[in-house]
Coordinates of N, CA and C in Angstrom, one line a residue:
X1 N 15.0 -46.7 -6.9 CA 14.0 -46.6 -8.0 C 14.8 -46.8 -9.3
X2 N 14.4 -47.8 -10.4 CA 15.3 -48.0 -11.4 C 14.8 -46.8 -12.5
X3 N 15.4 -47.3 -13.4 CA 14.7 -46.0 -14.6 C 13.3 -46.7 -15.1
X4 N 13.0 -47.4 -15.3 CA 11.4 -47.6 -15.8 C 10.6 -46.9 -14.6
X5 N 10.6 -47.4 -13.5 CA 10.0 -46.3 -12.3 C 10.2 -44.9 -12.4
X6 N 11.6 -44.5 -12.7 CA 11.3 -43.0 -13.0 C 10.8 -42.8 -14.1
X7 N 11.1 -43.1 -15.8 CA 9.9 -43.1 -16.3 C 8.8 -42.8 -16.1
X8 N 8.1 -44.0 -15.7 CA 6.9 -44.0 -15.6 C 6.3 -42.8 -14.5
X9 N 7.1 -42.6 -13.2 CA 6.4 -41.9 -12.0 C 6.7 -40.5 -13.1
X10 N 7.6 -39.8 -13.2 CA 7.8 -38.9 -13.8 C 6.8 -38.4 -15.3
X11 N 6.0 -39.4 -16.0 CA 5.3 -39.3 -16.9 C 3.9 -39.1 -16.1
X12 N 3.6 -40.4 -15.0 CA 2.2 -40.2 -14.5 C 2.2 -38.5 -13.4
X13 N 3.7 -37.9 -13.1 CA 3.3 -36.6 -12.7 C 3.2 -35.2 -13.5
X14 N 4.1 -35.5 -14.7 CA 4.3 -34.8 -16.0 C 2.3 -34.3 -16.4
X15 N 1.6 -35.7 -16.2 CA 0.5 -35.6 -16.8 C -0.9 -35.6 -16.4
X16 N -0.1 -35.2 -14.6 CA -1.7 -34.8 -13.7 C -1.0 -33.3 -13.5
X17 N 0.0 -33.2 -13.3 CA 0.0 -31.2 -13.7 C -0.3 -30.9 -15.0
X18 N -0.3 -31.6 -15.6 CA -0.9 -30.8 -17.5 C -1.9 -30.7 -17.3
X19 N -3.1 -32.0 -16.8 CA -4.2 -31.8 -16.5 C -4.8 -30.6 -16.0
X20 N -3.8 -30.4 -14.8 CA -4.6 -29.9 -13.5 C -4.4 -28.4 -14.7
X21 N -3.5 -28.0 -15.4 CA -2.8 -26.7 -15.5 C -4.1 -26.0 -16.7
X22 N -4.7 -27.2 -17.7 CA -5.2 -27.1 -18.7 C -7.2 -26.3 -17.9
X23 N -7.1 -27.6 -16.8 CA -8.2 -27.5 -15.7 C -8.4 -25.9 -15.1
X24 N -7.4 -25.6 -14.9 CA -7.3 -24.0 -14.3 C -7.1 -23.0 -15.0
X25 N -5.9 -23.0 -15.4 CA -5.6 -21.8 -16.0 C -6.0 -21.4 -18.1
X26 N -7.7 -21.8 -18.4 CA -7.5 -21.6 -19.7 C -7.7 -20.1 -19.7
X27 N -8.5 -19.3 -18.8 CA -8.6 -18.1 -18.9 C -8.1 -17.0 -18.8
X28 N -6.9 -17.5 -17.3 CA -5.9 -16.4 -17.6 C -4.8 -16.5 -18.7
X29 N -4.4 -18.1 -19.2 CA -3.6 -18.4 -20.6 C -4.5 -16.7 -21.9
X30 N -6.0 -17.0 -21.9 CA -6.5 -16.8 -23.1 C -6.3 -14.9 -22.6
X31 N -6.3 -14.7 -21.6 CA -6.1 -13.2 -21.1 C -4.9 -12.8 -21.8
X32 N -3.8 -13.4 -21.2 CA -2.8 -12.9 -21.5 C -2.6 -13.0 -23.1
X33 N -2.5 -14.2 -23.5 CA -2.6 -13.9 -24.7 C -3.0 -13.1 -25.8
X34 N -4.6 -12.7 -25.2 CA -4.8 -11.0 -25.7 C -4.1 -9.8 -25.6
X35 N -3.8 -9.8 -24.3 CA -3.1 -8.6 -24.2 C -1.5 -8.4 -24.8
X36 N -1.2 -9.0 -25.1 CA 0.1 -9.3 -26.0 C -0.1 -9.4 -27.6
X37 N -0.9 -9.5 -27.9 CA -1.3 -9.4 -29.3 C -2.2 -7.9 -29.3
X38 N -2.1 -7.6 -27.9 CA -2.9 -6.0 -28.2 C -1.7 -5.0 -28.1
X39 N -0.5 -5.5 -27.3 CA 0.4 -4.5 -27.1 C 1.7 -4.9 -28.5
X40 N 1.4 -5.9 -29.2 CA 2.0 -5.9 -30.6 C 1.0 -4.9 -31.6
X41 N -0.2 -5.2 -31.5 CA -0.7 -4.5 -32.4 C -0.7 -3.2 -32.6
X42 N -0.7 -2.4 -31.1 CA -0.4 -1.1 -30.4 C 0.9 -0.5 -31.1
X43 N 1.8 -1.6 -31.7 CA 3.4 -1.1 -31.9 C 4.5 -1.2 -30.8
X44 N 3.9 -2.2 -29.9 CA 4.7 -2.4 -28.3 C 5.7 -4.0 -29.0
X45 N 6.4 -3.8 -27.7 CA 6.9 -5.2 -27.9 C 6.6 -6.0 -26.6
X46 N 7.2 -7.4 -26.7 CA 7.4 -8.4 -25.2 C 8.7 -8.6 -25.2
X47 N 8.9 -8.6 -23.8 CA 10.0 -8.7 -23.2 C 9.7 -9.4 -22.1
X48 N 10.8 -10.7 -22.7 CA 11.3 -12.0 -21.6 C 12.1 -12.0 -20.8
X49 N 12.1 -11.9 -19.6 CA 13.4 -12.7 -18.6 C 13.1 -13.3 -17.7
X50 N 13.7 -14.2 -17.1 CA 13.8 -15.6 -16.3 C 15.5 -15.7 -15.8
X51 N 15.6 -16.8 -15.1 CA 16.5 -17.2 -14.7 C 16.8 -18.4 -15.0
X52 N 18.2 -19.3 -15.7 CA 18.3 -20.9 -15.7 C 17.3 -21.6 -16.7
X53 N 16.8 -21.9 -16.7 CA 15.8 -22.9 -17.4 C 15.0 -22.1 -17.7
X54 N 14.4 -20.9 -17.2 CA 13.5 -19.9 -17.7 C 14.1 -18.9 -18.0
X55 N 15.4 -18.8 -18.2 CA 16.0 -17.4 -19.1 C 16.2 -18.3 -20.5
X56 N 16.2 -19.5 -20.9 CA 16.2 -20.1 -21.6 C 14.8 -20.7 -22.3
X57 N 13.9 -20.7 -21.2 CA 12.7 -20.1 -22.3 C 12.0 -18.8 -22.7
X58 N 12.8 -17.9 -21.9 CA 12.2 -16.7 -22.4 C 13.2 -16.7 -23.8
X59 N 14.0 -16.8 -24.0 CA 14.8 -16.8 -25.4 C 14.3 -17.6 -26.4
X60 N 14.0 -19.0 -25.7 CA 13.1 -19.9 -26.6 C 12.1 -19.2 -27.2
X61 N 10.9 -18.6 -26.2 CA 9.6 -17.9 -26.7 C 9.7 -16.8 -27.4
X62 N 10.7 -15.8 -27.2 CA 11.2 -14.3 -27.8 C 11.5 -15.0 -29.3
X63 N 12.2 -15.9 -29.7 CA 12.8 -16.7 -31.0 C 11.6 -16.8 -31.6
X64 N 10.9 -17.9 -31.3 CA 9.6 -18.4 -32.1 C 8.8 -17.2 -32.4
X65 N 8.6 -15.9 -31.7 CA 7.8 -15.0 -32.0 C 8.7 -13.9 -32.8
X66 N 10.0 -13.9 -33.1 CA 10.6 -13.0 -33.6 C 11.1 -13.3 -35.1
X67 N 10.9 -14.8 -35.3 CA 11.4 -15.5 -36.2 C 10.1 -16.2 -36.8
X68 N 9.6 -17.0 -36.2 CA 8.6 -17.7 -37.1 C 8.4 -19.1 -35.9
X69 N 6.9 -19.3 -36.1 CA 6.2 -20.0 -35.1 C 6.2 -21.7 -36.0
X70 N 5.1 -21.3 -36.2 CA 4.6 -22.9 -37.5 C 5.2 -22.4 -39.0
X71 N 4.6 -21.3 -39.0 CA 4.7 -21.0 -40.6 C 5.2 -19.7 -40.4
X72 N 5.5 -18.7 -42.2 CA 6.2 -17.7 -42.2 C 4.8 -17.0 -41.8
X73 N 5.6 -15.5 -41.4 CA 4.1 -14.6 -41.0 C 5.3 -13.2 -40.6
X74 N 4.7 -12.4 -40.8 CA 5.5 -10.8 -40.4 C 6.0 -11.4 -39.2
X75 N 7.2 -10.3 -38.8 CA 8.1 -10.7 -37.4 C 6.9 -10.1 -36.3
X76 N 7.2 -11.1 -35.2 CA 6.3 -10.2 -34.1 C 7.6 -9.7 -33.0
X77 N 7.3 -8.2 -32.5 CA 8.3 -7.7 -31.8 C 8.5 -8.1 -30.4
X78 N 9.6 -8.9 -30.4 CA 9.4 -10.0 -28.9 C 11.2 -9.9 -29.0
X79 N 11.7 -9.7 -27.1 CA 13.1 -10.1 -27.4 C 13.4 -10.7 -25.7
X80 N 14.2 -11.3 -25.5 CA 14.7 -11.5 -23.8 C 15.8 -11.0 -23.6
X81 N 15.9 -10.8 -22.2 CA 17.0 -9.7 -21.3 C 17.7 -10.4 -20.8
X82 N 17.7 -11.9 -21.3 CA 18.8 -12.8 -20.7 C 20.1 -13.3 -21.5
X83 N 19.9 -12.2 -22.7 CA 21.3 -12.8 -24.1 C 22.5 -12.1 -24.0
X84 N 22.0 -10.4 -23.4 CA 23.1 -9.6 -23.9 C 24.5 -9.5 -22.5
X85 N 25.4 -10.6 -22.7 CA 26.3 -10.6 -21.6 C 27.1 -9.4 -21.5
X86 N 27.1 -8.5 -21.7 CA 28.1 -7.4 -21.5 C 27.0 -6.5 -20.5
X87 N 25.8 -6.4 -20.8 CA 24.8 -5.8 -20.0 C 24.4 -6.5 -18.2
X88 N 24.5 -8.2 -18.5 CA 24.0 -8.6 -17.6 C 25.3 -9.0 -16.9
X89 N 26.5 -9.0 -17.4 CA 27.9 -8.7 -16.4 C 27.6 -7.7 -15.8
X90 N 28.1 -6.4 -16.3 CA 28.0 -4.9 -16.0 C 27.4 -4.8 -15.1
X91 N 25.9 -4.8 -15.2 CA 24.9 -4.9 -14.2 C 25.3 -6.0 -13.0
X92 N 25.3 -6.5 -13.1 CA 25.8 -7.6 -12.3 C 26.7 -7.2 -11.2
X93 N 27.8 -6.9 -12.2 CA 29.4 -6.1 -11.0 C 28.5 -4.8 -10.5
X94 N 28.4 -4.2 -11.4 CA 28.0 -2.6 -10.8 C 26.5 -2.2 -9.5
X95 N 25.9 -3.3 -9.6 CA 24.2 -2.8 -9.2 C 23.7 -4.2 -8.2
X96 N 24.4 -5.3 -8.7 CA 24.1 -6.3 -8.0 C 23.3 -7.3 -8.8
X97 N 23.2 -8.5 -9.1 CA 22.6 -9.5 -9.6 C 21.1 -9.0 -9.7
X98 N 20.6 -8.8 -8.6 CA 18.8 -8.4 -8.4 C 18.7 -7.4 -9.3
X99 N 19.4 -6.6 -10.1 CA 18.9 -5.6 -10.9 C 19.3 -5.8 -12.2
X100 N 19.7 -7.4 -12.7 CA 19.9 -7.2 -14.4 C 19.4 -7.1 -15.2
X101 N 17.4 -7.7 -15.1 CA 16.9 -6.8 -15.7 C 15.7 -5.6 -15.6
X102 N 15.6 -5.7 -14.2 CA 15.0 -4.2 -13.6 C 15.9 -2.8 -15.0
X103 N 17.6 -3.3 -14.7 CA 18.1 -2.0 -15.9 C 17.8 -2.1 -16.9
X104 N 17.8 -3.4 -17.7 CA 17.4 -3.4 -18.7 C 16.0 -2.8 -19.3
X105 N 14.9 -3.1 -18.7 CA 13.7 -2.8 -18.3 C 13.8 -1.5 -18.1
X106 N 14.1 -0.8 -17.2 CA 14.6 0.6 -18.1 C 14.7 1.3 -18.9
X107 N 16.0 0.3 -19.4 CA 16.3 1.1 -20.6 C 15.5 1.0 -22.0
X108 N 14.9 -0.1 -22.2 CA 14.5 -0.3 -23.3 C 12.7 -0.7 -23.1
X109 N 12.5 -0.9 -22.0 CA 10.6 -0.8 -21.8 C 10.3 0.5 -22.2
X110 N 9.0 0.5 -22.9 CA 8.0 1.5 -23.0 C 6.6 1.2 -23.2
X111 N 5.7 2.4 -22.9 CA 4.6 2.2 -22.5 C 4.0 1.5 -24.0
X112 N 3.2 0.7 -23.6 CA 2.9 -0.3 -24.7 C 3.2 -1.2 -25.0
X113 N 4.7 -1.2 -24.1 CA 5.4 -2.7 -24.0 C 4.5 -4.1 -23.3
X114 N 4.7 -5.4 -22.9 CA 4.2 -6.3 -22.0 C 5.4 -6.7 -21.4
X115 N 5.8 -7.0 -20.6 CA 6.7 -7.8 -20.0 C 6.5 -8.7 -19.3
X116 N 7.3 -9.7 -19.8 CA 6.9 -11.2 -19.0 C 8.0 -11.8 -18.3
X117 N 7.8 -12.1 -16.9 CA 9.0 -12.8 -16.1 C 8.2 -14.0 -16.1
X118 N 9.5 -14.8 -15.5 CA 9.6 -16.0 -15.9 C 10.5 -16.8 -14.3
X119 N 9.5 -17.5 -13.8 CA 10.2 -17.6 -11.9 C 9.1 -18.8 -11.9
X120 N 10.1 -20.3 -11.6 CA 9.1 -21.0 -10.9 C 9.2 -21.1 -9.7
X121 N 9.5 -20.5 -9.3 CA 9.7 -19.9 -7.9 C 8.2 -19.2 -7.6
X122 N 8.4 -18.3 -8.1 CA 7.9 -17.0 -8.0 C 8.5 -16.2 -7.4
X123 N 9.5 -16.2 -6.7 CA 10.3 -15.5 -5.7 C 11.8 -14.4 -6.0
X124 N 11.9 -15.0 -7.6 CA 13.2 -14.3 -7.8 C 13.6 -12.9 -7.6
X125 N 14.3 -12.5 -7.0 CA 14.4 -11.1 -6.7 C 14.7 -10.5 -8.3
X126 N 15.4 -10.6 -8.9 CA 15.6 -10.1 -10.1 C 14.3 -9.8 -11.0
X127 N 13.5 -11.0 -11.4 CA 12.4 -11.0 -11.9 C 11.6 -10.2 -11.1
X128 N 11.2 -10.5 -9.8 CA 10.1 -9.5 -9.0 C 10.5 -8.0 -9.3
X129 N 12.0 -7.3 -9.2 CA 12.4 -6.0 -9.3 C 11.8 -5.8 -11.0
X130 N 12.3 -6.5 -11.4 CA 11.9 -5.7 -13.2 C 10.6 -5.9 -13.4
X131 N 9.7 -6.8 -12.8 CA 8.0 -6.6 -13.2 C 8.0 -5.3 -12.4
X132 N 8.6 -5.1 -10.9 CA 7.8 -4.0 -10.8 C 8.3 -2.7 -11.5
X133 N 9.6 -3.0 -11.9 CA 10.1 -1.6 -12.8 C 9.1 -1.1 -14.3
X134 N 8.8 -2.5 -14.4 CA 7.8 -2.3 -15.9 C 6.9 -1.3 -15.3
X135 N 6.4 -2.0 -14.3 CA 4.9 -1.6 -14.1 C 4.8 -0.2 -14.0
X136 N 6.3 0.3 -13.1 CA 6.1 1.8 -12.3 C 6.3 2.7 -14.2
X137 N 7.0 2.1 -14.7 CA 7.1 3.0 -16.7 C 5.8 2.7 -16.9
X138 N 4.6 1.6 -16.7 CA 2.9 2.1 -17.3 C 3.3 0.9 -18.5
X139 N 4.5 0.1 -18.6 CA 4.0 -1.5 -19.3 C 3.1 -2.5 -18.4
X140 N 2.2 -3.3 -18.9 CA 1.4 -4.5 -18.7 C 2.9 -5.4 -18.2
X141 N 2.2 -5.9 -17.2 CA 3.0 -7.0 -16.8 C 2.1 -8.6 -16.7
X142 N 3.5 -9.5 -16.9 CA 2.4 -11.2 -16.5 C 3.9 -11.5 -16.2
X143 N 3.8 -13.1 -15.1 CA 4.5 -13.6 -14.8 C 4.1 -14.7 -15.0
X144 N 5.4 -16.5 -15.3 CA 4.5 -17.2 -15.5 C 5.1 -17.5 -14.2
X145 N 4.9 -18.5 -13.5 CA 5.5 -19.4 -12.4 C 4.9 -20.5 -11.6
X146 N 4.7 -20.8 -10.7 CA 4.8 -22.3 -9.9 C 3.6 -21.8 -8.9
X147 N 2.9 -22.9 -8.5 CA 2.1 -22.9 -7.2 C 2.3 -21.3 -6.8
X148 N 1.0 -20.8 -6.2 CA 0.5 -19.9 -5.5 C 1.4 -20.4 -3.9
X149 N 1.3 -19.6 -2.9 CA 1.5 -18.3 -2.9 C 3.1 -17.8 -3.2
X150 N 2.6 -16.7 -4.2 CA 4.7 -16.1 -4.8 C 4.5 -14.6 -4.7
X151 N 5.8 -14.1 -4.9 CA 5.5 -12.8 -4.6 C 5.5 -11.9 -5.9
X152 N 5.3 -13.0 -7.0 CA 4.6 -12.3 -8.8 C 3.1 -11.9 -8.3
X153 N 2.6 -12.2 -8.0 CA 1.2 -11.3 -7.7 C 0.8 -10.3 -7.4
X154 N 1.8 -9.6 -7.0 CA 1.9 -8.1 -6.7 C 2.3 -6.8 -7.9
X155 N 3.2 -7.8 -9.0 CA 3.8 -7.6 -9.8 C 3.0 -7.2 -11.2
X156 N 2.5 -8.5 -11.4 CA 2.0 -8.9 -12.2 C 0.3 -8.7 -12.5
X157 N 0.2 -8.2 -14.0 CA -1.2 -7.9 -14.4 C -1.7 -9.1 -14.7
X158 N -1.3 -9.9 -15.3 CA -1.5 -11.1 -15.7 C -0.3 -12.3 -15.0
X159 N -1.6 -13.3 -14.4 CA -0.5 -14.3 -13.3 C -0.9 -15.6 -13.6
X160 N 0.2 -16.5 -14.2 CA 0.0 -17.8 -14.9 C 0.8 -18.9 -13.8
X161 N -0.4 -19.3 -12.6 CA 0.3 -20.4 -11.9 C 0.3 -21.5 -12.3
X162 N 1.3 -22.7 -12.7 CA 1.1 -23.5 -12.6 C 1.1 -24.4 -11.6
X163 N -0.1 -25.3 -11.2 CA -0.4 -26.1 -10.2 C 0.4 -27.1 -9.9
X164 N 1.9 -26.8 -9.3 CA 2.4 -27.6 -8.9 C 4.1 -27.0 -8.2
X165 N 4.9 -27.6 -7.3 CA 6.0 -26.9 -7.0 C 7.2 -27.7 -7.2
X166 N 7.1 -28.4 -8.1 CA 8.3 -29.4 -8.6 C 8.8 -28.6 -9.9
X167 N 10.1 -28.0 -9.8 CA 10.6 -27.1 -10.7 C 10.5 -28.0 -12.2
X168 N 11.0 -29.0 -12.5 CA 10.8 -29.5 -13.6 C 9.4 -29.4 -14.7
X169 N 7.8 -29.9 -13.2 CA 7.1 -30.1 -14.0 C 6.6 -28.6 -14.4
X170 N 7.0 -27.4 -13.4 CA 6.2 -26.3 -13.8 C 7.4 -25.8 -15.3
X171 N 8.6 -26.4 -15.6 CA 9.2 -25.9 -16.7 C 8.7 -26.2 -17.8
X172 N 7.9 -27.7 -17.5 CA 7.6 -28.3 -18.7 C 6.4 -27.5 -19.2
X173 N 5.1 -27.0 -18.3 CA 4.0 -26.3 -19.0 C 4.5 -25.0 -19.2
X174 N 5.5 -24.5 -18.7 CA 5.8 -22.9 -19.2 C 6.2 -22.7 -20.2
X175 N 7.0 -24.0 -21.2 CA 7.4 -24.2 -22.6 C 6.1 -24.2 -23.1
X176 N 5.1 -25.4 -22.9 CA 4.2 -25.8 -23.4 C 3.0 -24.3 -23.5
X177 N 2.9 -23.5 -22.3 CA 2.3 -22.4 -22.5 C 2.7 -21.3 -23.1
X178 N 4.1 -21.0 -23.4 CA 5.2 -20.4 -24.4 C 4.6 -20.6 -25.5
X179 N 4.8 -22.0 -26.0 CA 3.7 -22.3 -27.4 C 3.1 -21.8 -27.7
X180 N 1.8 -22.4 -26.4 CA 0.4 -21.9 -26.7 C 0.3 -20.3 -27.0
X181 N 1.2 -19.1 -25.9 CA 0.9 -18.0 -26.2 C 1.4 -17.3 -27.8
X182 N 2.3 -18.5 -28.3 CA 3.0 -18.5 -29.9 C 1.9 -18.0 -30.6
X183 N 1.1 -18.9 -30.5 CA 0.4 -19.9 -31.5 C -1.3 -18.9 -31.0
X184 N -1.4 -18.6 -30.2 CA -2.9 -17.3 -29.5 C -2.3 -16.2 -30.4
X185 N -1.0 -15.6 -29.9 CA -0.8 -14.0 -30.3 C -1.1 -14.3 -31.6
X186 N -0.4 -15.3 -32.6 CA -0.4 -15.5 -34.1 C -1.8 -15.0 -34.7
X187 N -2.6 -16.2 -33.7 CA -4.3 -16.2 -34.3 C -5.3 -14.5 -33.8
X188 N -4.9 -14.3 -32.7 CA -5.4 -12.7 -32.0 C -4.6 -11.6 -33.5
X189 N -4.0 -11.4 -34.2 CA -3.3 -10.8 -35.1 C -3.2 -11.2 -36.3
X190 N -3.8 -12.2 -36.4 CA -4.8 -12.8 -37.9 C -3.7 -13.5 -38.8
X191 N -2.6 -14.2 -38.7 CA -1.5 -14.3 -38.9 C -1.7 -15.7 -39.2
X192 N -2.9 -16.5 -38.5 CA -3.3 -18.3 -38.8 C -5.2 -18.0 -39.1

């Protein structure tokens, strides 16, 4: 396959999972979205972590909400568990990879928080242990990830599948839905 083939196949699949993702999921997008502008307004924060590509958008999404979306607007309390390398070594050597941010989550979740993992998988042991650590402290949990069936649904109060199992294309709407939930919490907290 040359590059205009991949182009193009890669654009015409880019843009029947957008479809399909816009087709499905506006409700649980518009859910979640509430409830994160209920647990900011509450005086909670969100808390991102992922792995690879998705520890890199939870820092993405934690940034735009902690800094500024479109325009200036009060900070919104949003951070990821994928920055602080002396925590996620430590953890790492001492507890094992599957628990770096289950500790974190620990240490710094509280009730009113939301926590959002981030698995196109859905399967990550790490992510699965710290939703359920949220959950057992009494924070709201959402996961975003990949095709049904994953083991975030057990986790997770709020479950954002995107319709499809090709790691790329589900990266691409989990940025794209990263936005959107930018751009929802902003408007849910009167902020646009």
């Amino acid at each position: 396959m040359g590059t205009s083939e991949i182009f193009h196949a890669t654009f015409d699949e880019h843009l029947k999972v957008a479809h399909e993702t816009a087709k499905l999921l506006e409700k649980d997008f518009s859910s979640l979205a509430a409830a994160c502008a209920e647990a900011v307004a509450g005086g909670g924060k969100l808390i991102f972590f992922g792995n690879g590509g998705s520890a890199a958008d939870a820092q993405h999404i934690a940034a735009e909400l902690s800094v500024r979306f479109v325009k200036d607007r009060p900070a919104i309390a949003a951070l990821a568990l994928t920055t602080d390398t002396s925590v996620l070594t430590a953890a790492a050597n001492d507890m094992g990879y599957a628990h770096v941010f289950e500790r974190q989550v620990e240490a710094l979740g509280r009730r009113g928080d939301l926590a959002i993992g981030i698995s196109t998988s859905g399967k990550s042991p790490n992510v699965v242990l710290a939703l359920a650590a949220a959950r057992k402290q009494g924070l709201v949990t959402a996961a975003l990830t990949g095709a049904e069936p994953n083991a975030m649904k057990d986790v997770a109060d709020h479950l954002i599948c995107v319709p499809s199992k090709t790691t790329a294309r589900i990266q691409e709407m989990h940025i794209v839905i990263g936005h959107m939930l930018c751009a929802g919490i902003e408007k849910h907290l009167g902020y646009v």
